[in-house]
Backbone as a chain_set.jsonl record, in Angstrom:
{"seq": "MAPRFTYPEVGATGREPLPGGYSHLRVSTPTGHGRAVFEAAADAVLTWGMHRAAGVRIADGTPPAAYGVTVTPGVGIGPLRISGPCAVAWALREERRAGFAYGTLPGHPETGEEAFVVTIDDAGDVTLTVTAFSRPARWFTKAAGPLVPLFQRAYARGCGRALREEAARRTIRG", "coords": {"N": [[112.603, 108.864, 78.931], [110.123, 111.118, 79.872], [108.191, 113.274, 77.764], [108.428, 116.907, 77.786], [105.794, 118.386, 78.036], [103.916, 121.388, 77.319], [101.663, 122.015, 78.735], [99.257, 121.211, 81.274], [97.182, 119.342, 80.906], [97.605, 116.812, 79.656], [96.719, 114.396, 77.309], [94.05, 114.981, 77.231], [92.524, 115.247, 74.889], [91.527, 112.812, 74.423], [89.333, 112.382, 75.98], [86.216, 113.517, 77.432], [84.928, 116.385, 79.163], [86.603, 118.724, 76.929], [89.407, 120.614, 78.148], [88.936, 123.722, 79.943], [89.688, 127.219, 79.189], [90.965, 127.249, 76.787], [90.874, 127.467, 73.169], [88.592, 125.457, 71.389], [88.34, 122.722, 69.108], [86.648, 120.671, 66.828], [86.42, 118.641, 64.173], [84.892, 116.652, 61.834], [85.308, 114.37, 59.158], [83.995, 112.562, 56.493], [85.541, 109.617, 55.278], [85.49, 107.394, 53.703], [84.442, 104.028, 52.904], [84.169, 100.86, 54.388], [86.139, 98.048, 55.599], [88.728, 97.784, 54.486], [89.306, 100.408, 53.697], [89.241, 101.642, 56.21], [91.469, 100.363, 57.46], [93.551, 101.208, 55.778], [93.364, 103.99, 56.134], [93.866, 104.167, 58.895], [96.541, 103.264, 58.966], [97.712, 105.324, 57.439], [97.285, 107.56, 59.086], [98.669, 106.859, 61.465], [101.287, 106.547, 60.588], [102.127, 108.98, 59.683], [101.453, 109.516, 57.08], [99.052, 110.761, 56.319], [99.494, 113.391, 57.217], [101.718, 114.139, 55.635], [100.535, 113.892, 53.087], [98.771, 115.976, 53.278], [100.387, 118.094, 52.951], [102.054, 118.748, 55.03], [105.171, 119.157, 56.5], [107.062, 116.525, 57.576], [109.728, 115.022, 59.139], [111.785, 112.724, 57.357], [112.077, 109.339, 58.33], [110.832, 109.598, 60.765], [109.466, 107.891, 63.467], [106.521, 105.698, 63.61], [103.439, 106.905, 65.104], [103.505, 106.863, 68.554], [103.407, 106.804, 72.12], [105.349, 109.469, 73.308], [106.956, 109.786, 71.027], [108.697, 112.183, 69.204], [108.084, 114.975, 67.082], [108.294, 117.471, 64.558], [106.109, 119.138, 63.089], [105.702, 120.987, 60.058], [104.266, 123.713, 58.367], [103.409, 125.624, 55.451], [105.57, 127.692, 53.335], [108.993, 128.528, 52.67], [109.889, 131.684, 54.057], [107.455, 131.873, 55.259], [106.946, 129.541, 56.548], [105.741, 127.745, 59.256], [106.542, 126.052, 62.157], [106.61, 123.68, 64.837], [107.711, 122.044, 67.765], [106.479, 118.873, 68.841], [105.124, 116.187, 70.841], [104.003, 112.827, 70.896], [101.137, 112.283, 72.708], [99.297, 110.309, 73.254], [98.409, 107.18, 71.748], [96.518, 104.922, 69.731], [95.34, 101.786, 68.504], [92.729, 100.123, 67.598], [90.005, 97.785, 67.018], [87.926, 99.311, 65.912], [88.734, 101.933, 66.057], [91.423, 104.17, 65.505], [94.347, 106.063, 66.001], [95.983, 109.089, 67.134], [97.238, 111.556, 69.466], [99.037, 114.59, 69.456], [101.012, 116.691, 71.496], [102.01, 120.0, 72.476], [105.402, 121.099, 72.77], [108.11, 122.867, 74.458], [108.824, 125.87, 72.681], [106.974, 125.664, 70.675], [104.516, 127.417, 68.705], [101.957, 127.443, 69.744], [99.993, 126.373, 72.576], [98.901, 123.311, 73.682], [96.902, 120.526, 72.513], [96.376, 118.143, 69.89], [94.307, 115.839, 68.271], [93.993, 113.043, 66.067], [91.78, 110.915, 64.86], [90.616, 107.966, 63.45], [87.625, 106.317, 62.693], [85.42, 103.474, 62.353], [82.104, 102.765, 61.689], [79.099, 100.822, 62.502], [77.81, 100.531, 60.049], [79.912, 100.533, 58.326], [80.986, 102.931, 57.568], [83.655, 105.177, 57.343], [85.377, 107.575, 59.237], [87.275, 110.507, 59.817], [88.152, 112.232, 62.693], [89.188, 115.263, 63.911], [90.331, 116.617, 66.804], [90.914, 119.251, 69.029], [92.528, 121.316, 71.494], [93.668, 124.506, 72.238], [95.836, 127.36, 72.741], [97.306, 130.577, 72.096], [100.902, 130.819, 72.208], [103.102, 132.27, 71.498], [104.312, 135.495, 70.426], [103.514, 136.057, 67.774], [101.382, 134.296, 67.264], [99.627, 135.153, 69.147], [99.21, 137.75, 68.207], [97.954, 137.177, 65.805], [95.465, 136.487, 66.606], [92.049, 136.021, 66.117], [92.439, 134.734, 63.688], [93.909, 132.41, 63.955], [92.254, 130.189, 64.972], [90.673, 129.919, 62.635], [92.574, 129.145, 60.746], [93.316, 126.705, 61.942], [90.926, 125.225, 61.713], [90.696, 125.096, 58.91], [93.014, 123.634, 58.4], [92.368, 121.195, 59.68], [90.226, 120.365, 58.074], [91.613, 120.111, 55.669], [93.303, 117.989, 56.334], [91.393, 115.971, 56.52], [90.461, 115.804, 53.833], [92.876, 115.071, 52.587], [93.366, 112.629, 53.846], [91.205, 111.076, 52.963], [91.829, 110.867, 50.207], [94.385, 109.676, 50.382], [93.82, 107.254, 51.719], [92.173, 106.03, 49.819], [94.012, 105.788, 47.71], [95.905, 104.059, 48.896], [94.299, 101.836, 49.3], [93.633, 101.017, 46.728], [96.19, 100.473, 45.757], [96.853, 98.5, 47.505]], "CA": [[112.314, 110.121, 79.572], [108.821, 111.648, 79.453], [108.246, 114.587, 77.092], [108.137, 118.106, 78.591], [104.649, 119.066, 77.451], [103.77, 122.769, 77.794], [100.314, 122.177, 79.285], [99.067, 120.146, 82.266], [96.073, 118.446, 80.607], [98.092, 115.846, 78.666], [95.797, 113.301, 77.028], [92.659, 115.43, 77.344], [91.767, 115.092, 73.642], [90.965, 111.472, 74.423], [88.196, 112.284, 76.9], [85.321, 114.687, 77.485], [84.974, 117.49, 78.211], [87.917, 119.323, 76.709], [89.697, 121.546, 79.248], [88.623, 125.138, 79.79], [90.81, 128.136, 79.029], [91.548, 127.049, 75.465], [89.964, 127.347, 72.032], [88.318, 124.055, 71.095], [88.096, 122.391, 67.707], [86.279, 119.292, 66.495], [86.027, 118.583, 62.766], [84.782, 115.275, 61.344], [85.263, 114.266, 57.703], [83.828, 111.21, 55.95], [86.785, 109.22, 54.639], [85.261, 106.289, 52.783], [83.576, 102.965, 53.392], [84.665, 99.488, 54.413], [87.278, 97.663, 56.453], [89.994, 98.072, 53.802], [89.526, 101.856, 53.791], [89.598, 101.928, 57.602], [92.847, 99.924, 57.722], [94.453, 102.102, 55.041], [93.326, 105.294, 56.798], [94.571, 104.022, 60.176], [97.977, 103.234, 58.662], [98.129, 106.657, 56.994], [97.328, 108.462, 60.243], [99.686, 106.461, 62.447], [102.644, 106.604, 60.016], [102.315, 110.355, 59.219], [101.106, 109.632, 55.669], [98.005, 111.777, 56.168], [100.117, 114.709, 57.357], [102.514, 114.416, 54.436], [99.608, 114.088, 51.964], [98.145, 117.29, 53.478], [101.392, 119.131, 52.729], [102.785, 119.038, 56.273], [106.525, 118.604, 56.486], [107.421, 115.607, 58.662], [111.064, 114.528, 58.802], [111.944, 111.324, 56.976], [112.579, 108.515, 59.428], [110.053, 109.762, 61.992], [108.781, 106.63, 63.763], [105.063, 105.774, 63.724], [102.936, 107.536, 66.32], [103.481, 106.092, 69.797], [103.658, 107.741, 73.205], [106.686, 110.021, 73.457], [107.621, 110.075, 69.753], [108.73, 113.621, 68.94], [107.932, 115.358, 65.689], [108.164, 118.913, 64.383], [105.362, 119.401, 61.853], [105.886, 122.311, 59.475], [103.319, 124.084, 57.315], [103.805, 126.844, 54.753], [106.807, 127.572, 52.577], [109.98, 129.598, 52.811], [109.826, 132.471, 55.287], [106.119, 131.745, 55.836], [106.823, 128.227, 57.173], [105.579, 127.714, 60.712], [106.713, 124.706, 62.691], [106.699, 123.656, 66.285], [107.942, 120.697, 68.282], [105.385, 118.177, 69.521], [105.349, 114.788, 71.199], [102.764, 112.059, 70.928], [100.604, 112.188, 74.071], [98.669, 108.99, 73.304], [98.143, 106.552, 70.449], [95.733, 103.693, 69.864], [94.921, 101.048, 67.307], [91.723, 99.164, 68.035], [89.24, 97.24, 65.895], [87.053, 100.318, 65.31], [89.322, 103.266, 66.228], [92.883, 104.239, 65.454], [94.822, 107.435, 65.895], [96.909, 109.587, 68.143], [97.251, 112.997, 69.731], [100.323, 115.139, 69.852], [100.929, 117.884, 72.318], [103.076, 120.968, 72.255], [106.623, 121.117, 73.567], [108.676, 124.22, 74.465], [109.184, 126.397, 71.372], [105.832, 125.603, 69.76], [103.791, 128.69, 68.736], [100.695, 127.262, 70.462], [100.019, 125.473, 73.724], [97.728, 122.456, 73.654], [96.961, 119.164, 72.006], [95.542, 117.881, 68.721], [94.138, 114.407, 68.041], [93.556, 112.596, 64.749], [91.246, 109.584, 65.122], [89.81, 107.348, 62.404], [86.682, 105.333, 63.225], [84.521, 102.79, 61.43], [80.86, 102.486, 62.402], [78.441, 99.547, 62.184], [77.464, 100.502, 58.622], [81.151, 100.503, 57.555], [81.425, 104.277, 57.205], [84.928, 105.556, 57.964], [85.41, 109.013, 59.5], [88.384, 111.103, 60.556], [87.789, 113.344, 63.563], [90.297, 116.035, 64.464], [89.91, 117.284, 68.034], [92.049, 120.01, 69.566], [92.39, 122.471, 72.378], [94.916, 125.26, 72.116], [95.863, 128.811, 72.934], [98.576, 131.122, 71.607], [102.047, 130.776, 73.118], [104.153, 133.164, 71.011], [103.782, 136.814, 70.093], [102.856, 136.112, 66.47], [100.084, 133.633, 67.319], [98.757, 136.069, 69.906], [98.868, 138.866, 67.31], [97.046, 136.681, 64.775], [94.154, 136.471, 67.25], [90.982, 135.142, 65.621], [92.823, 134.016, 62.472], [94.475, 131.102, 64.291], [91.228, 129.142, 64.899], [90.272, 129.726, 61.241], [93.63, 128.336, 60.145], [93.239, 125.355, 62.492], [89.767, 124.561, 61.113], [91.068, 124.802, 57.526], [94.009, 122.563, 58.48], [91.651, 119.957, 60.002], [89.498, 119.97, 56.863], [92.623, 119.656, 54.711], [93.72, 116.644, 56.75], [90.316, 115.063, 56.136], [90.52, 115.594, 52.378], [94.102, 114.336, 52.275], [93.235, 111.241, 54.296], [90.277, 110.4, 52.048], [92.587, 110.546, 48.998], [95.473, 108.759, 50.72], [93.236, 105.936, 52.004], [91.748, 105.468, 48.532], [95.231, 105.397, 46.987], [96.489, 102.888, 49.545], [93.384, 100.716, 49.119], [93.797, 100.583, 45.333], [97.53, 99.913, 45.658], [96.659, 97.371, 48.359]], "C": [[111.0, 110.68, 79.007], [108.99, 113.007, 78.78], [107.896, 115.719, 78.06], [107.017, 118.894, 77.92], [104.486, 120.446, 78.085], [102.404, 123.05, 78.405], [100.074, 121.007, 80.242], [98.043, 119.082, 81.89], [96.43, 117.388, 79.559], [97.104, 114.686, 78.546], [94.338, 113.704, 77.001], [91.873, 115.349, 76.044], [91.125, 113.712, 73.562], [89.791, 111.299, 75.366], [87.374, 113.564, 76.845], [85.175, 115.131, 78.928], [86.406, 117.949, 77.99], [88.155, 120.37, 77.794], [89.323, 122.986, 78.92], [89.881, 125.97, 79.618], [91.514, 128.035, 77.686], [90.456, 127.219, 74.41], [89.797, 125.862, 71.748], [88.004, 123.881, 69.616], [87.677, 120.936, 67.621], [85.726, 119.323, 65.077], [86.034, 117.118, 62.349], [84.601, 115.284, 59.833], [85.033, 112.826, 57.288], [85.051, 110.852, 55.105], [86.6, 108.106, 53.625], [84.399, 105.241, 53.449], [84.31, 101.633, 53.34], [85.924, 99.295, 55.237], [88.607, 98.001, 55.781], [90.316, 99.562, 53.863], [89.919, 102.228, 55.216], [91.054, 101.562, 57.875], [93.854, 100.833, 57.019], [94.512, 103.475, 55.702], [94.064, 105.244, 58.133], [96.077, 104.02, 59.954], [98.478, 104.619, 58.276], [98.207, 107.64, 58.157], [98.509, 108.121, 61.138], [101.115, 106.528, 61.914], [102.948, 107.963, 59.381], [101.986, 110.546, 57.748], [100.028, 110.669, 55.417], [98.617, 113.17, 56.236], [100.913, 115.078, 56.105], [101.614, 114.678, 53.232], [98.903, 115.439, 52.058], [99.142, 118.426, 53.302], [102.172, 119.533, 53.962], [104.158, 118.387, 56.178], [106.74, 117.796, 57.762], [108.755, 114.997, 58.255], [111.022, 113.056, 58.404], [112.51, 110.568, 58.173], [111.836, 108.704, 60.736], [109.318, 108.454, 62.264], [107.267, 106.798, 63.77], [104.648, 106.365, 65.073], [102.853, 106.527, 67.466], [103.842, 107.077, 70.904], [105.13, 108.162, 73.239], [107.429, 110.303, 72.172], [107.559, 111.584, 69.517], [108.717, 113.876, 67.444], [107.816, 116.876, 65.648], [107.452, 119.165, 63.06], [105.61, 120.822, 61.367], [104.884, 122.547, 58.359], [103.746, 125.423, 56.723], [105.096, 126.62, 54.0], [107.703, 128.766, 52.857], [109.842, 130.347, 54.128], [108.45, 132.421, 55.949], [105.892, 130.368, 56.469], [106.733, 128.404, 58.688], [105.732, 126.267, 61.15], [106.818, 124.794, 64.203], [106.848, 122.242, 66.792], [106.748, 120.166, 69.068], [105.873, 116.792, 69.937], [103.999, 114.094, 71.247], [102.361, 111.854, 72.386], [99.888, 110.862, 74.299], [98.475, 108.488, 71.88], [97.354, 105.278, 70.704], [95.478, 103.085, 68.506], [94.029, 99.925, 67.799], [90.947, 98.691, 66.806], [88.431, 98.304, 65.172], [87.578, 101.749, 65.424], [90.835, 103.166, 66.142], [93.276, 105.703, 65.335], [95.751, 107.805, 67.022], [96.623, 111.064, 68.398], [98.689, 113.406, 69.974], [100.092, 116.443, 70.583], [102.161, 118.738, 72.135], [104.207, 120.82, 73.269], [107.149, 122.554, 73.583], [109.157, 124.637, 73.073], [108.057, 126.355, 70.36], [105.07, 126.926, 69.83], [102.433, 128.627, 69.432], [100.962, 126.418, 71.7], [98.757, 124.63, 73.644], [97.99, 121.138, 72.968], [96.001, 119.008, 70.835], [95.518, 116.383, 68.468], [93.574, 114.153, 66.649], [93.09, 111.15, 64.905], [90.338, 109.148, 63.983], [88.913, 106.314, 63.072], [85.932, 104.666, 62.075], [83.275, 102.423, 62.219], [80.247, 101.166, 61.931], [78.084, 99.411, 60.712], [78.705, 100.445, 57.727], [81.643, 101.862, 57.111], [82.656, 104.661, 58.026], [84.975, 107.079, 58.064], [86.7, 109.375, 60.208], [87.812, 112.219, 61.404], [89.068, 113.963, 64.118], [89.737, 116.819, 65.647], [91.116, 118.009, 68.605], [91.594, 120.997, 70.621], [93.728, 123.192, 72.345], [94.709, 126.716, 72.488], [97.235, 129.306, 72.478], [99.675, 131.068, 72.67], [103.164, 131.73, 72.705], [103.521, 134.465, 70.554], [103.007, 136.808, 68.785], [101.534, 135.343, 66.446], [99.106, 134.444, 68.159], [98.295, 137.214, 69.013], [97.882, 138.432, 66.227], [95.615, 136.534, 65.289], [93.172, 135.502, 66.629], [91.331, 134.404, 64.324], [93.335, 132.611, 62.768], [93.404, 130.015, 64.295], [90.726, 128.893, 63.469], [91.292, 128.861, 60.507], [93.531, 126.89, 60.638], [92.07, 124.57, 61.89], [90.077, 124.185, 59.654], [92.081, 123.652, 57.474], [93.319, 121.221, 58.744], [90.874, 119.458, 58.792], [90.458, 119.453, 55.787], [93.138, 118.271, 55.056], [92.669, 115.622, 56.349], [90.321, 114.763, 54.654], [91.738, 114.745, 51.995], [93.983, 112.873, 52.692], [92.291, 110.47, 53.392], [91.027, 109.964, 50.786], [93.686, 109.512, 49.27], [94.941, 107.358, 50.998], [92.774, 105.265, 50.723], [92.958, 104.996, 47.737], [95.836, 104.139, 47.567], [95.612, 101.651, 49.356], [93.523, 100.149, 47.711], [95.137, 99.875, 45.158], [97.605, 98.572, 46.382], [97.675, 96.376, 48.511]], "O": [[110.806, 110.705, 77.792], [109.839, 113.801, 79.185], [107.164, 115.517, 79.029], [107.257, 119.937, 77.312], [104.866, 120.657, 79.237], [102.031, 124.211, 78.573], [100.627, 119.926, 80.042], [98.031, 118.013, 82.499], [95.628, 117.107, 78.668], [96.708, 114.079, 79.541], [93.469, 112.862, 76.773], [90.643, 115.378, 76.088], [90.265, 113.478, 72.713], [89.299, 110.184, 75.538], [87.801, 114.567, 76.275], [85.292, 114.307, 79.835], [87.307, 117.611, 78.757], [87.199, 120.954, 78.306], [89.385, 123.411, 77.767], [90.992, 125.501, 79.864], [92.548, 128.669, 77.475], [89.267, 127.128, 74.714], [90.754, 125.094, 71.856], [87.472, 124.78, 68.966], [88.273, 120.07, 68.261], [84.7, 119.948, 64.81], [87.043, 116.427, 62.487], [83.847, 116.091, 59.289], [85.797, 111.946, 57.685], [85.538, 111.666, 54.322], [87.463, 107.895, 52.773], [83.711, 105.517, 54.431], [84.99, 101.324, 52.361], [86.663, 100.236, 55.528], [89.527, 98.465, 56.454], [91.472, 99.939, 54.058], [90.825, 103.037, 55.418], [91.795, 102.356, 58.454], [94.884, 101.187, 57.592], [95.588, 104.061, 55.82], [94.804, 106.169, 58.468], [96.812, 104.699, 60.672], [99.541, 105.046, 58.726], [99.115, 108.47, 58.199], [99.269, 109.009, 61.526], [102.061, 106.563, 62.7], [103.912, 108.092, 58.626], [102.212, 111.628, 57.208], [100.075, 111.383, 54.415], [98.301, 114.031, 55.416], [100.794, 116.187, 55.585], [101.887, 115.581, 52.44], [98.484, 115.991, 51.041], [98.792, 119.593, 53.481], [102.876, 120.543, 53.952], [104.284, 117.216, 55.82], [106.617, 118.312, 58.873], [108.893, 114.506, 57.135], [110.326, 112.249, 59.02], [113.321, 111.099, 58.932], [112.161, 108.048, 61.725], [108.615, 107.953, 61.386], [106.772, 107.916, 63.919], [105.402, 106.329, 66.045], [102.213, 105.482, 67.351], [104.513, 108.077, 70.648], [106.032, 107.325, 73.205], [108.446, 110.996, 72.201], [106.492, 112.189, 69.618], [109.259, 113.104, 66.653], [107.306, 117.495, 66.582], [108.096, 119.38, 62.033], [105.716, 121.75, 62.169], [104.678, 121.683, 57.506], [104.361, 126.249, 57.398], [105.656, 125.524, 54.009], [107.247, 129.849, 53.225], [109.695, 129.737, 55.187], [108.294, 132.878, 57.082], [104.776, 130.056, 56.883], [107.532, 129.109, 59.305], [105.12, 125.367, 60.576], [107.084, 125.857, 64.764], [106.181, 121.332, 66.301], [106.104, 120.881, 69.836], [106.891, 116.298, 69.453], [102.984, 114.698, 71.594], [103.13, 111.328, 73.191], [99.874, 110.349, 75.418], [98.389, 109.271, 70.935], [97.496, 104.637, 71.746], [95.411, 103.781, 67.493], [94.495, 98.92, 68.337], [91.204, 99.143, 65.69], [88.258, 98.227, 63.956], [86.936, 102.681, 64.939], [91.445, 102.217, 66.633], [92.614, 106.483, 64.65], [96.241, 106.952, 67.762], [95.883, 111.719, 67.664], [99.462, 112.684, 70.604], [99.137, 117.179, 70.334], [103.212, 118.268, 71.7], [104.003, 120.472, 74.432], [106.683, 123.382, 72.8], [109.812, 123.862, 72.375], [108.171, 126.952, 69.289], [104.978, 127.513, 70.908], [101.825, 129.667, 69.683], [102.031, 125.825, 71.844], [97.656, 125.173, 73.548], [99.13, 120.687, 72.851], [94.952, 119.65, 70.785], [96.561, 115.729, 68.451], [92.786, 114.94, 66.126], [93.916, 110.252, 65.067], [89.413, 109.863, 63.6], [89.366, 105.532, 63.908], [85.824, 105.215, 60.979], [83.371, 101.836, 63.297], [80.804, 100.483, 61.072], [78.057, 98.301, 60.181], [78.58, 100.324, 56.509], [82.612, 101.953, 56.358], [82.686, 104.489, 59.245], [84.658, 107.785, 57.107], [87.166, 108.65, 61.087], [87.068, 113.063, 60.904], [89.907, 113.284, 64.709], [88.787, 117.588, 65.502], [92.213, 117.453, 68.661], [90.448, 121.446, 70.641], [94.786, 122.567, 72.415], [93.59, 127.226, 72.543], [98.206, 128.549, 72.474], [99.419, 131.243, 73.862], [104.082, 131.974, 73.488], [102.314, 134.522, 70.321], [101.97, 137.463, 68.672], [100.64, 135.703, 65.68], [97.901, 134.424, 67.911], [97.129, 137.606, 69.053], [97.063, 139.235, 65.778], [94.67, 136.464, 64.503], [93.417, 134.296, 66.607], [90.577, 133.526, 63.906], [93.213, 131.717, 61.93], [93.618, 128.979, 63.666], [90.388, 127.758, 63.132], [90.93, 127.963, 59.747], [93.647, 125.955, 59.845], [92.209, 123.385, 61.59], [89.757, 123.08, 59.218], [92.002, 122.795, 56.593], [93.646, 120.221, 58.104], [90.862, 118.259, 58.513], [90.16, 118.485, 55.087], [93.385, 117.461, 54.162], [93.005, 114.53, 55.891], [90.2, 113.606, 54.251], [91.638, 113.824, 51.184], [94.442, 111.98, 51.979], [92.557, 109.308, 53.083], [90.882, 108.825, 50.343], [93.888, 108.589, 48.482], [95.54, 106.374, 50.563], [92.961, 104.06, 50.553], [92.929, 103.914, 47.151], [96.238, 103.243, 46.824], [96.128, 100.537, 49.262], [93.53, 98.932, 47.528], [95.227, 98.832, 44.511], [98.299, 97.647, 45.96], [97.488, 95.411, 49.251]]}, "num_chains": 1, "name": "protein.A"}
């Protein structure tokens, strides 16, 4: 059964331009260098290791990212924890790109999609790019107004830092 995404532009983080009517985000972070780092980073992204390393709560036993996999990422602690159900809208693992996007499901505080894609260029440089489009869906995200995009940008940067460390750890452990 197909997920009940809360927006019509499912998969739009995988193409240009991003849809209108949403806030847009694109943050790229250098992650390391070489094929081993790329493979480790790809594994960390597709198996939720990057999210967990960034402090995001992902339930144990969540399958690797693939179309339709549902997940409820949670950030914060105690009464300040915010979580929202998502489903993977697309996933890929190619020679030079790997990643996925998840989109919001009913009950999520935002409406939209966020993609996490690792690439390796001709020089061997590995980069994580987080791309998103979103808008508030609940009273508290509407009330937070301009703070939400700031939080999203900080979250994307935190994912980049966490992936750099996680890929290095996985490469050393190898």
